Amino acid sequence: QVQLVESGGGLVQAGGSLRLSCAASGRTFSRYDMGWFRQAPGKDREFVARISWSGGSTSYADSVKGRFTISRDNAKNTVYLQMNSLKPEDTAVYYCAGNLVSSWSKWGQGTQVTVSS
C-alpha cells in the first residue's frame, strides 16, 4: 500500500516561489504515475500536473504551464512540485495523488498554499 504525505506549503507573496514535496511510503511507489491537484475555497478540485512512473513524461494544466514543474525521485519515494511566479489565484490546498491502472486511487492529506497580492 502507498501512503502519501505532502509538505512545503505556506504563505508567499505574489511572484514568489514554493516547492512542494510528497513523500510516499510503500515499495510500489515507482509503479505509480503521480500527480498534483488543488482545491480552492468554494471550487472543485482541479488537475495541476502529472508525471509518469519513470519521470519521462509530464503534463500540466494550462493555468500553470511555464510556471510549475513536476519531478520525482523514485530512489527517495518523493514527488515534487516547483512553483514559480506564484499568483493569488494559485491559492488552494494542494494534494498529491497516485495513479495505477488509470485510477487516482491514492491521495495525501493536502498542504495549504496561500499567495498574497
Coordinates of N, CA and C in Angstrom, one line a residue:
Q1 N 0.8 -1.2 0.0 CA 0.0 0.0 0.0 C 0.9 1.2 0.0
V2 N 0.5 2.2 -0.8 CA 1.2 3.5 -0.8 C 0.4 4.5 0.0
Q3 N 1.1 5.2 0.9 CA 0.6 6.3 1.6 C 1.4 7.6 1.3
L4 N 0.7 8.7 1.2 CA 1.3 9.9 0.7 C 1.2 11.0 1.7
V5 N 2.3 11.8 1.9 CA 2.3 12.9 2.8 C 2.9 14.1 2.2
E6 N 2.1 15.2 2.0 CA 2.6 16.4 1.4 C 3.3 17.3 2.4
S7 N 4.2 18.2 2.0 CA 4.8 19.2 2.8 C 5.3 20.3 1.9
G8 N 5.6 21.4 2.5 CA 6.2 22.5 1.8 C 5.3 23.7 1.5
G9 N 4.0 23.6 1.9 CA 3.1 24.7 1.7 C 3.4 25.8 2.6
G10 N 2.7 27.0 2.4 CA 2.9 28.1 3.2 C 2.4 29.4 2.6
L11 N 2.8 30.5 3.2 CA 2.3 31.8 2.7 C 3.5 32.5 1.9
V12 N 3.2 33.0 0.8 CA 4.2 33.6 -0.1 C 3.6 34.8 -0.8
Q13 N 4.4 35.8 -1.1 CA 3.9 36.9 -1.9 C 3.8 36.6 -3.3
A14 N 2.9 37.3 -4.0 CA 2.8 37.1 -5.5 C 4.2 37.3 -6.1
G15 N 4.5 36.4 -7.1 CA 5.8 36.5 -7.7 C 6.8 35.6 -7.1
G16 N 6.5 35.1 -5.9 CA 7.4 34.2 -5.2 C 7.3 32.8 -5.6
S17 N 8.1 31.9 -4.9 CA 8.2 30.5 -5.3 C 8.0 29.6 -4.0
L18 N 7.6 28.4 -4.3 CA 7.5 27.4 -3.3 C 7.8 26.1 -3.9
R19 N 8.3 25.1 -3.2 CA 8.5 23.8 -3.6 C 7.7 22.8 -2.7
L20 N 6.7 22.1 -3.3 CA 6.0 21.1 -2.5 C 6.7 19.8 -2.7
S21 N 6.6 19.0 -1.6 CA 7.1 17.6 -1.7 C 6.0 16.7 -1.3
C22 N 6.1 15.5 -1.8 CA 5.1 14.4 -1.5 C 5.9 13.2 -1.2
A23 N 6.0 12.8 0.0 CA 6.7 11.6 0.4 C 5.8 10.4 0.4
A24 N 6.2 9.3 -0.2 CA 5.4 8.1 -0.3 C 6.0 7.0 0.5
S25 N 5.2 6.2 1.2 CA 5.6 5.0 1.9 C 5.2 3.8 1.0
G26 N 5.9 2.7 1.1 CA 5.5 1.6 0.3 C 6.5 1.3 -0.8
R27 N 6.6 0.1 -1.2 CA 7.6 -0.3 -2.1 C 7.1 -0.2 -3.6
T28 N 5.9 0.1 -3.8 CA 5.3 0.2 -5.1 C 5.2 1.6 -5.7
F29 N 5.8 2.5 -5.0 CA 5.7 3.9 -5.5 C 6.1 4.1 -6.9
S30 N 7.2 3.5 -7.3 CA 7.8 3.7 -8.6 C 6.9 3.1 -9.7
R31 N 5.8 2.4 -9.4 CA 4.9 1.9 -10.4 C 3.8 2.9 -10.7
Y32 N 3.7 3.9 -9.9 CA 2.6 4.8 -10.0 C 2.9 6.1 -10.8
D33 N 2.0 6.4 -11.7 CA 2.1 7.8 -12.2 C 1.7 8.7 -11.0
M34 N 2.2 9.9 -10.9 CA 1.9 10.7 -9.8 C 1.4 12.1 -10.3
G35 N 0.6 12.7 -9.5 CA 0.0 14.0 -9.9 C -0.2 14.9 -8.7
W36 N -0.3 16.2 -9.1 CA -0.7 17.2 -8.1 C -2.1 17.8 -8.6
F37 N -2.9 18.0 -7.6 CA -4.2 18.6 -7.8 C -4.3 19.7 -6.7
R38 N -5.3 20.6 -6.9 CA -5.5 21.7 -6.0 C -7.0 21.9 -5.9
Q39 N -7.4 22.5 -4.7 CA -8.8 22.9 -4.5 C -8.8 24.2 -3.7
A40 N -9.4 25.2 -4.4 CA -9.6 26.5 -3.8 C -10.9 26.5 -3.1
P41 N -11.1 27.4 -2.1 CA -12.3 27.5 -1.4 C -13.5 27.7 -2.3
G42 N -14.5 26.9 -2.1 CA -15.7 27.0 -3.0 C -15.6 26.5 -4.4
K43 N -14.5 25.9 -4.7 CA -14.3 25.4 -6.0 C -14.0 23.9 -6.0
D44 N -14.2 23.3 -7.2 CA -13.9 21.8 -7.3 C -12.4 21.6 -7.3
R45 N -12.0 20.4 -7.0 CA -10.6 20.0 -7.1 C -10.2 20.0 -8.6
E46 N -9.1 20.5 -8.9 CA -8.6 20.6 -10.3 C -7.3 20.0 -10.4
F47 N -7.0 19.5 -11.6 CA -5.7 18.9 -12.0 C -4.7 20.0 -12.2
V48 N -3.5 19.8 -11.7 CA -2.4 20.7 -11.8 C -1.3 20.2 -12.7
A49 N -0.8 19.0 -12.4 CA 0.3 18.4 -13.1 C 0.4 16.9 -12.9
R50 N 1.1 16.2 -13.8 CA 1.2 14.8 -13.8 C 2.5 14.4 -14.3
I51 N 3.1 13.3 -13.7 CA 4.4 12.7 -14.2 C 4.2 11.2 -14.2
S52 N 4.8 10.7 -15.3 CA 4.7 9.2 -15.5 C 5.6 8.5 -14.4
W53 N 5.4 7.2 -14.4 CA 6.1 6.4 -13.3 C 7.6 6.5 -13.5
S54 N 8.1 6.7 -14.7 CA 9.5 6.7 -15.0 C 10.1 8.2 -14.9
G55 N 9.1 9.1 -14.9 CA 9.6 10.5 -14.9 C 9.8 11.0 -16.3
G56 N 9.6 10.2 -17.3 CA 9.9 10.6 -18.7 C 8.8 11.4 -19.4
S57 N 7.6 11.5 -18.8 CA 6.5 12.2 -19.4 C 5.8 13.1 -18.4
T58 N 5.6 14.3 -18.7 CA 4.8 15.2 -17.8 C 3.7 15.9 -18.6
S59 N 2.7 16.4 -17.8 CA 1.7 17.2 -18.4 C 1.2 18.2 -17.3
Y60 N 0.7 19.3 -17.8 CA 0.3 20.4 -16.9 C -1.0 21.0 -17.3
A61 N -1.7 21.6 -16.4 CA -2.8 22.4 -16.7 C -2.4 23.7 -17.3
D62 N -3.2 24.2 -18.2 CA -2.8 25.4 -19.0 C -2.5 26.6 -18.0
S63 N -3.2 26.6 -16.9 CA -3.0 27.7 -15.9 C -1.7 27.8 -15.3
V64 N -0.9 26.7 -15.3 CA 0.4 26.6 -14.6 C 1.5 26.3 -15.5
K65 N 1.3 26.1 -16.8 CA 2.3 25.8 -17.7 C 3.4 26.9 -17.8
G66 N 4.6 26.6 -17.7 CA 5.7 27.6 -17.8 C 6.0 28.1 -16.4
R67 N 5.2 27.9 -15.4 CA 5.5 28.4 -14.1 C 5.7 27.2 -13.1
F68 N 5.1 26.1 -13.2 CA 5.2 25.0 -12.3 C 6.0 23.8 -13.0
T69 N 6.7 23.1 -12.2 CA 7.5 21.9 -12.7 C 7.3 20.8 -11.8
I70 N 6.8 19.6 -12.3 CA 6.7 18.4 -11.5 C 7.9 17.5 -11.8
S71 N 8.4 16.9 -10.8 CA 9.5 16.0 -10.9 C 9.4 14.9 -9.8
R72 N 10.2 13.9 -10.0 CA 10.1 12.8 -9.0 C 11.5 12.2 -8.8
D73 N 11.7 11.6 -7.6 CA 12.9 10.8 -7.3 C 12.5 9.5 -6.8
N74 N 12.5 8.5 -7.6 CA 12.0 7.2 -7.2 C 12.9 6.5 -6.1
A75 N 14.1 6.9 -6.1 CA 15.0 6.4 -5.1 C 14.7 6.9 -3.7
K76 N 14.0 8.1 -3.7 CA 13.6 8.7 -2.4 C 12.1 8.6 -2.2
N77 N 11.4 7.9 -3.1 CA 10.0 7.8 -3.0 C 9.3 9.2 -2.8
T78 N 9.7 10.1 -3.6 CA 9.2 11.5 -3.4 C 8.9 12.1 -4.8
V79 N 7.8 12.9 -4.8 CA 7.5 13.7 -6.0 C 7.4 15.1 -5.6
Y80 N 7.8 16.0 -6.4 CA 7.9 17.4 -6.1 C 7.1 18.3 -7.1
L81 N 6.7 19.5 -6.6 CA 6.1 20.5 -7.5 C 6.8 21.8 -7.2
Q82 N 7.6 22.2 -8.1 CA 8.3 23.5 -8.0 C 7.3 24.6 -8.6
M83 N 7.0 25.5 -7.8 CA 6.0 26.6 -8.2 C 6.7 27.9 -8.2
N84 N 6.8 28.5 -9.4 CA 7.4 29.8 -9.5 C 6.4 30.8 -10.0
S85 N 6.7 32.1 -9.9 CA 5.8 33.2 -10.4 C 4.4 33.0 -9.8
L86 N 4.3 32.7 -8.6 CA 3.0 32.4 -8.0 C 2.1 33.6 -8.1
K87 N 0.8 33.3 -8.2 CA -0.2 34.3 -8.3 C -1.3 34.1 -7.2
P88 N -2.0 35.1 -6.9 CA -3.0 34.9 -5.8 C -4.0 33.8 -6.2
E89 N -4.3 33.7 -7.5 CA -5.2 32.6 -7.9 C -4.7 31.2 -7.8
D90 N -3.4 31.1 -7.4 CA -2.8 29.8 -7.1 C -3.1 29.3 -5.7
T91 N -3.7 30.2 -4.9 CA -4.1 29.9 -3.5 C -5.1 28.7 -3.5
A92 N -4.7 27.7 -2.7 CA -5.5 26.5 -2.7 C -4.8 25.5 -1.7
V93 N -5.6 24.4 -1.4 CA -5.0 23.2 -0.8 C -4.5 22.3 -1.9
Y94 N -3.2 22.0 -1.9 CA -2.6 21.2 -2.9 C -2.5 19.7 -2.4
Y95 N -2.9 18.8 -3.3 CA -2.9 17.4 -3.0 C -2.0 16.6 -4.0
C96 N -1.2 15.7 -3.5 CA -0.6 14.8 -4.4 C -1.4 13.5 -4.5
A97 N -1.3 12.8 -5.6 CA -2.1 11.6 -5.8 C -1.3 10.6 -6.7
G98 N -1.7 9.4 -6.5 CA -1.0 8.3 -7.2 C -2.0 7.6 -8.1
N99 N -1.6 7.3 -9.3 CA -2.4 6.7 -10.3 C -1.9 5.3 -10.8
L100 N -2.6 4.3 -10.6 CA -2.2 3.0 -11.0 C -3.4 2.4 -11.8
V101 N -3.1 2.0 -13.0 CA -4.2 1.4 -13.8 C -5.3 2.4 -14.0
S102 N -5.0 3.6 -14.4 CA -6.0 4.6 -14.8 C -6.9 5.1 -13.8
S103 N -6.5 5.0 -12.5 CA -7.3 5.5 -11.4 C -6.5 6.2 -10.4
W104 N -6.9 7.5 -10.0 CA -6.2 8.2 -9.0 C -6.7 7.6 -7.6
S105 N -6.0 6.6 -7.2 CA -6.5 5.8 -6.1 C -5.9 6.2 -4.7
K106 N -4.8 6.9 -4.8 CA -4.0 7.2 -3.6 C -4.0 8.8 -3.5
W107 N -4.3 9.3 -2.3 CA -4.3 10.7 -2.0 C -3.7 11.1 -0.7
G108 N -2.9 12.2 -0.7 CA -2.4 12.7 0.5 C -3.5 13.6 1.2
Q109 N -3.1 14.1 2.3 CA -4.0 14.9 3.2 C -4.0 16.4 2.7
G110 N -3.1 16.8 1.9 CA -3.1 18.2 1.4 C -2.2 19.1 2.2
T111 N -1.7 20.1 1.5 CA -1.0 21.2 2.1 C -1.4 22.5 1.6
Q112 N -1.6 23.5 2.5 CA -2.1 24.8 2.1 C -1.1 25.7 1.5
V113 N -1.4 26.3 0.3 CA -0.6 27.3 -0.3 C -1.4 28.6 -0.4
T114 N -0.9 29.7 0.2 CA -1.6 31.0 0.2 C -0.6 32.0 -0.5
V115 N -1.1 32.6 -1.5 CA -0.3 33.6 -2.2 C -1.0 35.0 -2.0
S116 N -0.3 35.9 -1.4 CA -0.8 37.2 -1.1 C -0.5 38.2 -2.2
S117 N -1.4 39.1 -2.4 CA -1.1 40.1 -3.5 C -0.4 41.3 -3.0

